[in-house]
Tab-separated table of C-alpha atoms in Angstrom:
chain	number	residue	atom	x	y	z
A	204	UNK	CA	86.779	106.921	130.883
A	205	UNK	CA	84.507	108.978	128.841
A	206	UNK	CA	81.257	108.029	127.443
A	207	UNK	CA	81.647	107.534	123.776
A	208	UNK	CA	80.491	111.223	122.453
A	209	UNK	CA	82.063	114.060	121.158
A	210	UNK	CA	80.990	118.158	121.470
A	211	UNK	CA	81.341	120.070	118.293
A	212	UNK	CA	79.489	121.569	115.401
A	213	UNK	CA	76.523	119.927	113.510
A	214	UNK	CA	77.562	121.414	109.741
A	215	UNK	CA	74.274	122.361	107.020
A	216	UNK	CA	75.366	118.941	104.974
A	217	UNK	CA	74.917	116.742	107.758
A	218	UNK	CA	78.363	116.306	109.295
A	219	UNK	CA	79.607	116.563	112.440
A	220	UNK	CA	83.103	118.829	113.150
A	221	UNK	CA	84.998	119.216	116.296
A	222	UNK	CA	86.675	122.159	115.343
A	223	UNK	CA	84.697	125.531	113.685
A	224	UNK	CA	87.465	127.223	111.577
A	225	UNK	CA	87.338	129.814	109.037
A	226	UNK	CA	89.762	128.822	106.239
A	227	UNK	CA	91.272	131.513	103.251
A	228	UNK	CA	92.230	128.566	100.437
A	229	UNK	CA	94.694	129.394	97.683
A	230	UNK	CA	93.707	127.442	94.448
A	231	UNK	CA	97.476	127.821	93.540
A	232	UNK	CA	101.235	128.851	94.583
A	233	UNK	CA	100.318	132.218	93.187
A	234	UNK	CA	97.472	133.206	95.418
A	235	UNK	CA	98.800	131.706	98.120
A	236	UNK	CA	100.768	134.825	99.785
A	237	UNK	CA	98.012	137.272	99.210
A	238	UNK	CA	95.714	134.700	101.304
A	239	UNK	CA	98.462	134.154	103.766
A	240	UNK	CA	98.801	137.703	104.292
A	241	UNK	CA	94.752	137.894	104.554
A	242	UNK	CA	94.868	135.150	106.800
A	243	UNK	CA	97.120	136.768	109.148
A	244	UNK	CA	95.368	139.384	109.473
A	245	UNK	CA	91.883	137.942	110.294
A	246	UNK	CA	91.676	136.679	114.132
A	247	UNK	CA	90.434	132.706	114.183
A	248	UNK	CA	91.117	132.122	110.653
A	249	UNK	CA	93.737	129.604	109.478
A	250	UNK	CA	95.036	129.292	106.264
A	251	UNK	CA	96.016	126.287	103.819
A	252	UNK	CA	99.467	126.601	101.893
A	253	UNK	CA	98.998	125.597	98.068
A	254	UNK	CA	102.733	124.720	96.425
A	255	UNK	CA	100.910	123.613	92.970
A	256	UNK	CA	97.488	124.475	91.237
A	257	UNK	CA	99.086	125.384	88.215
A	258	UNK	CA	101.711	123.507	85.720
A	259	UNK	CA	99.642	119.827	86.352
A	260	UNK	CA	99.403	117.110	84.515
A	261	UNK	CA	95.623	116.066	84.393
A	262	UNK	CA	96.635	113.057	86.669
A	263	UNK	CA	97.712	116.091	89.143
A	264	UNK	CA	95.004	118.383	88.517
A	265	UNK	CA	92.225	115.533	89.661
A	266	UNK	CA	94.106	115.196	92.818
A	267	UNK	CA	94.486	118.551	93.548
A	268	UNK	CA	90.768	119.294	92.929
A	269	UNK	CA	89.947	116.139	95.346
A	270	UNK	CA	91.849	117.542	98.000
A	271	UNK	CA	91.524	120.984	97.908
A	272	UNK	CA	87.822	120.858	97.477
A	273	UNK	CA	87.933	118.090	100.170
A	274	UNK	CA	89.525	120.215	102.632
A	275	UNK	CA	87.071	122.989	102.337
A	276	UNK	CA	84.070	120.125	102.953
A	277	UNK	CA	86.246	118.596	106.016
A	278	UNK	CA	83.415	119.022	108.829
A	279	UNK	CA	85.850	120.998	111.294
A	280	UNK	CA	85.803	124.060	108.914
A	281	UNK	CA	82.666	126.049	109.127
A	282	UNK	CA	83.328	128.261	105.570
A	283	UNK	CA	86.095	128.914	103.299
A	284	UNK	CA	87.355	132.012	101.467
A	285	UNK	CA	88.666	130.709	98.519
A	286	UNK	CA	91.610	132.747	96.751
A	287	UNK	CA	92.491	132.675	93.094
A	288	UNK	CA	95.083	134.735	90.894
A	289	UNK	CA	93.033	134.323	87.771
A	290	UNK	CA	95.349	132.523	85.063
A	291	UNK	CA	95.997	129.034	87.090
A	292	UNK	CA	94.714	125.714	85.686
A	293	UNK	CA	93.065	124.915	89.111
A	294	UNK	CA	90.604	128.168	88.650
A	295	UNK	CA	88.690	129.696	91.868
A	296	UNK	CA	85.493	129.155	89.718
A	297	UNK	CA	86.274	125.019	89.094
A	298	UNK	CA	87.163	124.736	92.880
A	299	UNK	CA	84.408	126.056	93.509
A	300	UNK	CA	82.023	124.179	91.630
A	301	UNK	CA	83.824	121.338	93.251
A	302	UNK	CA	83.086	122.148	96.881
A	303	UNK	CA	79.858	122.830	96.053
A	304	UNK	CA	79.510	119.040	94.902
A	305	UNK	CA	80.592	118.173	98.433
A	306	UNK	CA	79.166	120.686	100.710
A	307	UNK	CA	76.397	123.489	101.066
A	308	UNK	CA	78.611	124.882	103.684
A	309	UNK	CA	79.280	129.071	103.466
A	310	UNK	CA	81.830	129.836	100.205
A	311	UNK	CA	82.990	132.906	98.867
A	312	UNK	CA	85.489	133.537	95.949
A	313	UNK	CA	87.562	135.985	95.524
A	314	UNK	CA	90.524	136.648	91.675
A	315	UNK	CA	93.140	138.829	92.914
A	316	UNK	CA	93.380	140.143	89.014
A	317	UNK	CA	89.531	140.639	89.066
A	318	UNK	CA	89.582	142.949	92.706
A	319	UNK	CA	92.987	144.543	90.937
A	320	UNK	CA	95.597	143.549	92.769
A	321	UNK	CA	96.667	141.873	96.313
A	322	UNK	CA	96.114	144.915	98.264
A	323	UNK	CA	92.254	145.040	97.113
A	324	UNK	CA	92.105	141.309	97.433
A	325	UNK	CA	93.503	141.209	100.936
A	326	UNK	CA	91.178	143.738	102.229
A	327	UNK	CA	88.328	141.867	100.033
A	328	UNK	CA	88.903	138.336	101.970
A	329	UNK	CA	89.335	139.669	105.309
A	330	UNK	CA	86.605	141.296	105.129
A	331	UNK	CA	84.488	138.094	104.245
A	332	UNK	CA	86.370	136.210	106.352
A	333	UNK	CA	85.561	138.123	109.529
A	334	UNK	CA	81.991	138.043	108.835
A	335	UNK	CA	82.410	134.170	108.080
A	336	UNK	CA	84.371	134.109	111.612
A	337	UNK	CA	81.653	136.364	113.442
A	338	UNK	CA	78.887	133.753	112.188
A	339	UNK	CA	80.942	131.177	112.963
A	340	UNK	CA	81.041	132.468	116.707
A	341	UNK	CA	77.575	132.117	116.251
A	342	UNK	CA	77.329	127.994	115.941
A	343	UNK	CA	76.169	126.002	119.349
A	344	UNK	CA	78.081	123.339	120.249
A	345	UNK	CA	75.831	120.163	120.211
A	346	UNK	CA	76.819	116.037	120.887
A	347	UNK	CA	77.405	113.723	118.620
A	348	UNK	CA	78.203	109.987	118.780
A	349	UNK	CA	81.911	108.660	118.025
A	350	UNK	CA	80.201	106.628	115.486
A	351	UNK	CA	80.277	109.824	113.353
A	352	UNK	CA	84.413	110.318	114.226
A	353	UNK	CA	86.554	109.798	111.249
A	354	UNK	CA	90.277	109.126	112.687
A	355	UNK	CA	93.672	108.976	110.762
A	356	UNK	CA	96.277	107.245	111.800
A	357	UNK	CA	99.859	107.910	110.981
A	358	UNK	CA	103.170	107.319	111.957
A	359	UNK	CA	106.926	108.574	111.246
A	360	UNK	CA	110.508	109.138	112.627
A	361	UNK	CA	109.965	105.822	113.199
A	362	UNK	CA	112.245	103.702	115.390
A	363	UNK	CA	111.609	100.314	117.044
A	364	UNK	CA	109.932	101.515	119.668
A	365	UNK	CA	107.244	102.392	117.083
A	366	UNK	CA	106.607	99.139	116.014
A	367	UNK	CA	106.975	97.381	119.130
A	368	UNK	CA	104.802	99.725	121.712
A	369	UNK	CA	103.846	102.484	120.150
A	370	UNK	CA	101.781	101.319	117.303
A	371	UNK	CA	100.481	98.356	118.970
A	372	UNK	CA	98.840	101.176	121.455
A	373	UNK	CA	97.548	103.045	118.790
A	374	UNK	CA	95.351	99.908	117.389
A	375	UNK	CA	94.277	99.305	120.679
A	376	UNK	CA	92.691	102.825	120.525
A	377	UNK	CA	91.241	102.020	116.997
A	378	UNK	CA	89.887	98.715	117.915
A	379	UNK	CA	87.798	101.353	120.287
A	380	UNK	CA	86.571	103.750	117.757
A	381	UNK	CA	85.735	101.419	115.471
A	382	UNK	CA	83.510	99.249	118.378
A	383	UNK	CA	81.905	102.684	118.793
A	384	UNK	CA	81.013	102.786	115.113
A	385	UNK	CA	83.455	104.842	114.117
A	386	UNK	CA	85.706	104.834	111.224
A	387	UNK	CA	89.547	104.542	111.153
A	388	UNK	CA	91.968	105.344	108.373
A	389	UNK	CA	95.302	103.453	107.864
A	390	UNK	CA	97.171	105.346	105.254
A	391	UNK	CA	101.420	105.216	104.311
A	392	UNK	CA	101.228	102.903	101.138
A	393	UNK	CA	104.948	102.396	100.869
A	394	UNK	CA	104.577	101.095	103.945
A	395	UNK	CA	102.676	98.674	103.788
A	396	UNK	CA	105.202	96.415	101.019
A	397	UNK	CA	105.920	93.365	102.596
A	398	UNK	CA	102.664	93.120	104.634
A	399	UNK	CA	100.191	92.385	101.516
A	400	UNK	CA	99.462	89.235	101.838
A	401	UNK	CA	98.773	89.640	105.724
A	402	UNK	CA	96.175	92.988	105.276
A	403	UNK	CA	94.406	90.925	102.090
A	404	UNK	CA	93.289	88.333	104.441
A	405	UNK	CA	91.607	90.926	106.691
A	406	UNK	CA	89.774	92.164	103.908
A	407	UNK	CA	86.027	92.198	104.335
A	408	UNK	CA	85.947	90.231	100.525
A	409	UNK	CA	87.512	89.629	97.819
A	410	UNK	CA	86.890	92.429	95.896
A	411	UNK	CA	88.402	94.888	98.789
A	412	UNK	CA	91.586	92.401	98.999
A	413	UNK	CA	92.460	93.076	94.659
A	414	UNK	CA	91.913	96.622	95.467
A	415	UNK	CA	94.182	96.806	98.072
A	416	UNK	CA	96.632	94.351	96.560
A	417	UNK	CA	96.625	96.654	93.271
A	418	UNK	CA	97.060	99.682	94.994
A	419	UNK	CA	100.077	98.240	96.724
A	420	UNK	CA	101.546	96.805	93.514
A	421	UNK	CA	101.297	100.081	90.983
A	422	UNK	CA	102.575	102.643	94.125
A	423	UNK	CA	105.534	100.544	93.196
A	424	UNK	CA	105.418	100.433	89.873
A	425	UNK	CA	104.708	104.108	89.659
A	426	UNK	CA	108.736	104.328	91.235
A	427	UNK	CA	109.846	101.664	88.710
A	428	UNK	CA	108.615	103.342	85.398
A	429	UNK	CA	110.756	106.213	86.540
A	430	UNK	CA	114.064	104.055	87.245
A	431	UNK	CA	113.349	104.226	90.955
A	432	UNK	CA	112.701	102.256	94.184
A	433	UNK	CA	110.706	103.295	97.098
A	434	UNK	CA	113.176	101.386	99.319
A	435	UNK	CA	115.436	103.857	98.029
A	436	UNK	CA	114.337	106.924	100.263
A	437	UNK	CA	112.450	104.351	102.805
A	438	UNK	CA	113.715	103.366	105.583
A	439	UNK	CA	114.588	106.962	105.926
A	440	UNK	CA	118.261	108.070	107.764
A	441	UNK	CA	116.342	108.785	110.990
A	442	UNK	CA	114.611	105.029	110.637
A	443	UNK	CA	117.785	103.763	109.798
A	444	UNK	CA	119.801	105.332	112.810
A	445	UNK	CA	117.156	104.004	114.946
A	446	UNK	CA	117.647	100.553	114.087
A	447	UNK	CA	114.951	99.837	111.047
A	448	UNK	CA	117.052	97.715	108.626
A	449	UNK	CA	114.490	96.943	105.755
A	450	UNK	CA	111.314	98.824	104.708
A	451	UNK	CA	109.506	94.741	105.057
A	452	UNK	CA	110.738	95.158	108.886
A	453	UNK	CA	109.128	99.217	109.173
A	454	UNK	CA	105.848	98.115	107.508
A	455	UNK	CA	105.110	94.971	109.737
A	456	UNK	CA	105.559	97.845	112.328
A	457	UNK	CA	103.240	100.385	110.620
A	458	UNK	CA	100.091	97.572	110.632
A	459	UNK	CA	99.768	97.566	113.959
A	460	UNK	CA	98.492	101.062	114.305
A	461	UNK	CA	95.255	98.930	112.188
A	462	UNK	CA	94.360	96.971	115.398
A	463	UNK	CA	92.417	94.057	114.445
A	464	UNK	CA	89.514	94.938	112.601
A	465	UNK	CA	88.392	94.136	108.928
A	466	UNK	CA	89.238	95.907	106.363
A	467	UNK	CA	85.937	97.269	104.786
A	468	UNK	CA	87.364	99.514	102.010
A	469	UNK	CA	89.905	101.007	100.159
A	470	UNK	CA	90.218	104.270	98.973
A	471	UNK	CA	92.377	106.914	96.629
A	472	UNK	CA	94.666	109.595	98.103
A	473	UNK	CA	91.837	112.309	99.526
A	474	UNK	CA	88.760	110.384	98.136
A	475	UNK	CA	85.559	110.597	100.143
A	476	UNK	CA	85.029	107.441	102.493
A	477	UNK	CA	81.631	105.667	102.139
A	478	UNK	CA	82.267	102.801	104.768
A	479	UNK	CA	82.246	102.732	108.294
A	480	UNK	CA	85.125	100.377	110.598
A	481	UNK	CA	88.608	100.204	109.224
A	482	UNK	CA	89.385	101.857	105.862
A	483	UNK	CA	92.776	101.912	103.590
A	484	UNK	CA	93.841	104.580	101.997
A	485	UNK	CA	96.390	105.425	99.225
A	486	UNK	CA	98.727	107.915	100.343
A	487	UNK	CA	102.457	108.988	100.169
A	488	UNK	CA	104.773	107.959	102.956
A	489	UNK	CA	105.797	111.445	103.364
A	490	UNK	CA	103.596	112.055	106.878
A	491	UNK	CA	102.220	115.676	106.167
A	492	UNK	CA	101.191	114.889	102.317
A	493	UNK	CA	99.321	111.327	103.876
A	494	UNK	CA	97.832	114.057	106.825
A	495	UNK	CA	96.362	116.182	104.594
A	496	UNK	CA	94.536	113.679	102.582
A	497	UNK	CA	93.244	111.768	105.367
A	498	UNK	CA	92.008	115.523	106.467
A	499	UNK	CA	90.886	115.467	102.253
A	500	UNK	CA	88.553	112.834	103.324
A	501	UNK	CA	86.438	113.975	106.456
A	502	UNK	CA	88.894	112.777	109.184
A	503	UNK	CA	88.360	115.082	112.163
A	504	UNK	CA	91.461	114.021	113.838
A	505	UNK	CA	94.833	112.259	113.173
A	506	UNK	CA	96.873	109.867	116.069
A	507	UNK	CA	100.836	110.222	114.809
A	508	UNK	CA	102.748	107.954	116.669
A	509	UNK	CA	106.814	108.596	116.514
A	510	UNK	CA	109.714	107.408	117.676
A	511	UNK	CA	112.481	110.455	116.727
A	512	UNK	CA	109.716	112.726	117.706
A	513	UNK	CA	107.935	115.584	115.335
A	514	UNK	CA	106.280	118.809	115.619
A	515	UNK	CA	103.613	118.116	112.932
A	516	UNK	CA	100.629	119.797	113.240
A	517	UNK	CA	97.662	120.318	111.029
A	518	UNK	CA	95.475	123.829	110.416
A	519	UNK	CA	92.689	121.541	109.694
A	520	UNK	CA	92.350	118.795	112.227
A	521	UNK	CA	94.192	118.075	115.680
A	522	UNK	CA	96.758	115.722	115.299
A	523	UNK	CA	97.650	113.645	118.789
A	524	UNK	CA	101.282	112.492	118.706
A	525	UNK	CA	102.594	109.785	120.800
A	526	UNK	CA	106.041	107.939	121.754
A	527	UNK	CA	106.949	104.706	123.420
A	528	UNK	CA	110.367	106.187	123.423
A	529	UNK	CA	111.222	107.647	126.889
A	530	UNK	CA	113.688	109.941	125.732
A	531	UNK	CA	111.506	111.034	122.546
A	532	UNK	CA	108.947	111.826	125.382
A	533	UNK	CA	111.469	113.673	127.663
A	534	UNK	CA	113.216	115.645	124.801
A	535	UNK	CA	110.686	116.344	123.176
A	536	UNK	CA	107.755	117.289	125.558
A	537	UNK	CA	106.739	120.508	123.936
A	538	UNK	CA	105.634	118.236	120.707
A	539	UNK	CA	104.156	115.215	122.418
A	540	UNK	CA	100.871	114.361	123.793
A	541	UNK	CA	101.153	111.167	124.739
A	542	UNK	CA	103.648	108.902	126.494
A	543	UNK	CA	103.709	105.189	126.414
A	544	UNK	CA	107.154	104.151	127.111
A	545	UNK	CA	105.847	102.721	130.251
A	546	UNK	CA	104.336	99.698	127.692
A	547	UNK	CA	107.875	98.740	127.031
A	548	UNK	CA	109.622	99.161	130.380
A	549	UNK	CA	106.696	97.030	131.934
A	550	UNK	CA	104.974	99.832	133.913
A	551	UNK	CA	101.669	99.197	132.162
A	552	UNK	CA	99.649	96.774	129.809
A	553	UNK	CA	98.960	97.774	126.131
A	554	UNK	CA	95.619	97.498	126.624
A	555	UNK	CA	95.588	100.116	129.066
A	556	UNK	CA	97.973	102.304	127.423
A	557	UNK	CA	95.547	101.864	124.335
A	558	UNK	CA	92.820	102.351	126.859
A	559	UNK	CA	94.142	105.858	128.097
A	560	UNK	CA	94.753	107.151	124.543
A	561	UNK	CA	91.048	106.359	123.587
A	562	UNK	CA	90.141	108.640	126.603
A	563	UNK	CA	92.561	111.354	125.020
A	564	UNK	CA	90.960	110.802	121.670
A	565	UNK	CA	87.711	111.944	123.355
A	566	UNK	CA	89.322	114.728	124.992
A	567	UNK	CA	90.547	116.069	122.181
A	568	UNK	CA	87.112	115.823	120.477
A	569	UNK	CA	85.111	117.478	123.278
A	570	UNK	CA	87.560	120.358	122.692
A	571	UNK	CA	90.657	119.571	124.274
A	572	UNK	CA	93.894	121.384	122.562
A	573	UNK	CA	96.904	119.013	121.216
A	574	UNK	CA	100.455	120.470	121.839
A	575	UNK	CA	101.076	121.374	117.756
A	576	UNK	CA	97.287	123.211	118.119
A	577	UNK	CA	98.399	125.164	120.971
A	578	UNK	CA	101.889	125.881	119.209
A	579	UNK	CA	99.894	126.940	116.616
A	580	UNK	CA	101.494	124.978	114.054
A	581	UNK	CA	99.724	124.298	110.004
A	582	UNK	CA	102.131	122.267	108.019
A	583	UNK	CA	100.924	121.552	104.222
A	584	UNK	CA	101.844	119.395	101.902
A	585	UNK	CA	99.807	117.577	99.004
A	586	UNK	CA	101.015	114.431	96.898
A	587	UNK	CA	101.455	114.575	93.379
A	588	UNK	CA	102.627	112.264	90.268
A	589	UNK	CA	104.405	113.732	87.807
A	590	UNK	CA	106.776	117.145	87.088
A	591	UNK	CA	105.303	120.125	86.827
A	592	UNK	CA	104.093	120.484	82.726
């Protein structure tokens, strides 16, 4: 058992980061090799994949500003290169002006057309970048209280053991952070149908309880104007071979990674959270899209819980992945960080399974590496609402 602090970085704006990355941002599909390339060739700098940032409807492009210019205020990055081609809708100079709303941290810009060419722009960022990393270097690491820890919670390659064990754990760990003074994010909208009436009532008010019941209501109505049905593609195969039958049955799984506290807001996909305790947010069931706006939104850290098993990682934020499924664990050690199986074979309580995990959540937040960080692995992915225009 720790002591309820974390070691990290104390950011100009005020926040508090537990990791000190350099990250080379593409504003769009078109940048995004040249800053790949850069990135690869800059020691301690990670880099952000960008599959849109051009072709969006104005729906899309809002989104895509929140997030991207999110990302580059997320307190475990210490400055961002940002990486434009020059004829995109989401332009390097309206990103930037966007981060700057958010954050007084270091930002440079770099057009590929404007240094002529991706050779001149590669050898343009990593330049910056290095001298961004080198000052980085540069940062004491200082305490902080986990009252200022914002922590995501997700789940997926679900299977019963998720909902019975694995989840449960989870909210033990939340109910922790959030007696600390933390903040928690539960995120997955599709899967929360069939559990509506059940979060509204731990709603802080009424006003937080329409939110969230709204939110719930027009992510499904957003599928039915398009002659769709998110129970469609949810249960997934994998959920389904498992032994989830109904996307009702997955949800009233999901809601446990919540714990038990009140719900004291709701939020948009990537929007900046004001309140402190247990927040909602609206994001895709597809895990690495919901990740990344969590990540959007300040979280310094993500919990995945899994029943299949999944190498998701995160270039932003460590994400901690747990299984109550012994096998899952066994197979699939290389990916896993925690093991709770014993919950369900009777070889410990859930409250100290959810007990140990809020001891690994501190870990990880005094410095300790999760498996996809020391694998190395950055998978992106951002929502979005309509075709590309």
């Amino acid at each position: 058992m720790m002591d309820g602090r974390m070691s990290g970085y104390r950011r100009p704006d005020g926040r508090f980061g537990i990791r000190n990355h350099v990250l080379i941002l593409p504003c769009s599909l078109c940048a995004s090799e040249t800053a790949r390339f850069a990135a690869e060739n800059v020691k301690g700098a990670v880099y952000l994949a960008n599959q849109g940032g051009c072709s969006l409807s104005r729906r899309d492009l809002k989104v895509t500003l929140e997030v991207l210019s999110g990302i580059a205020a997320n307190p475990n990055i210490y400055g961002t290169v940002l990486v434009g081609n020059g004829c995109e809708v989401v332009q390097a100079s309206l990103l930037e002006n966007e981060i700057r709303k958010k954050t007084n941290k270091p930002l440079e810009t770099i057009v590929i057309r404007e240094e002529g060419g991706s050779i001149r722009a590669v050898k343009k960022i990593a330049e910056l970048a290095e001298k961004m990393y080198a000052d980085a270097a540069n940062v004491c690491r200082e305490e902080a209280q986990l009252s200022e820890l914002i922590l995501g919670t997700e789940c997926g390659g679900s299977d019963p053991t998720s909902g019975l064990a694995a989840n449960p754990v989870v909210g033990v760990c939340c109910d922790r952070v959030v007696e600390h003074g933390g903040t928690v994010i539960l995120s997955e909208t599709p899967e929360l149908l069939g559990t509506e009436e059940i979060l509204a009532g731990r709603c802080r008010n009424e006003e937080i309880s329409r939110r969230l019941l709204r939110m719930i209501a027009d992510y499904e109505e957003d599928f039915r104007r398009v002659g769709e049905n998110p129970r469609s593609g949810n249960p997934t195969p994998g959920n389904i071979a498992g032994g989830i039958t109904t996307l009702e049955e997955k949800s009233l799984g999901c809601i446990h990674k919540a714990g038990s506290s009140i719900i004291n807001e709701v939020v948009e996909y990537g929007a900046p959270i004001k309140e402190k305790g247990l927040v909602v947010m609206d994001t895709p069931g597809q895990d690495i899209a919901s990740i990344l706006g969590m990540a959007a939104a300040g979280a310094q850290a993500v919990i995945f819980s899994t029943g299949h098993g999944t190498p998701t990682g995160s270039a932003i934020l460590p994400v901690i992945k747990l299984t109550a499924n012994r096998e899952t664990a066994e197979k699939m050690a290389d990916n896993t960080d925690f093991d709770c199986s014993g919950v369900l074979e009777g070889l410990c309580s859930m409250e100290n399974a959810g007990a140990e995990l809020f001891d690994m959540v501190e870990e990880v937040c005094n410095g300790r590496k999760t498996k996809a960080e020391e694998l190395g692995f950055q998978d992106v992915s951002m929502a979005r609402y309509c075709n590309f225009a």
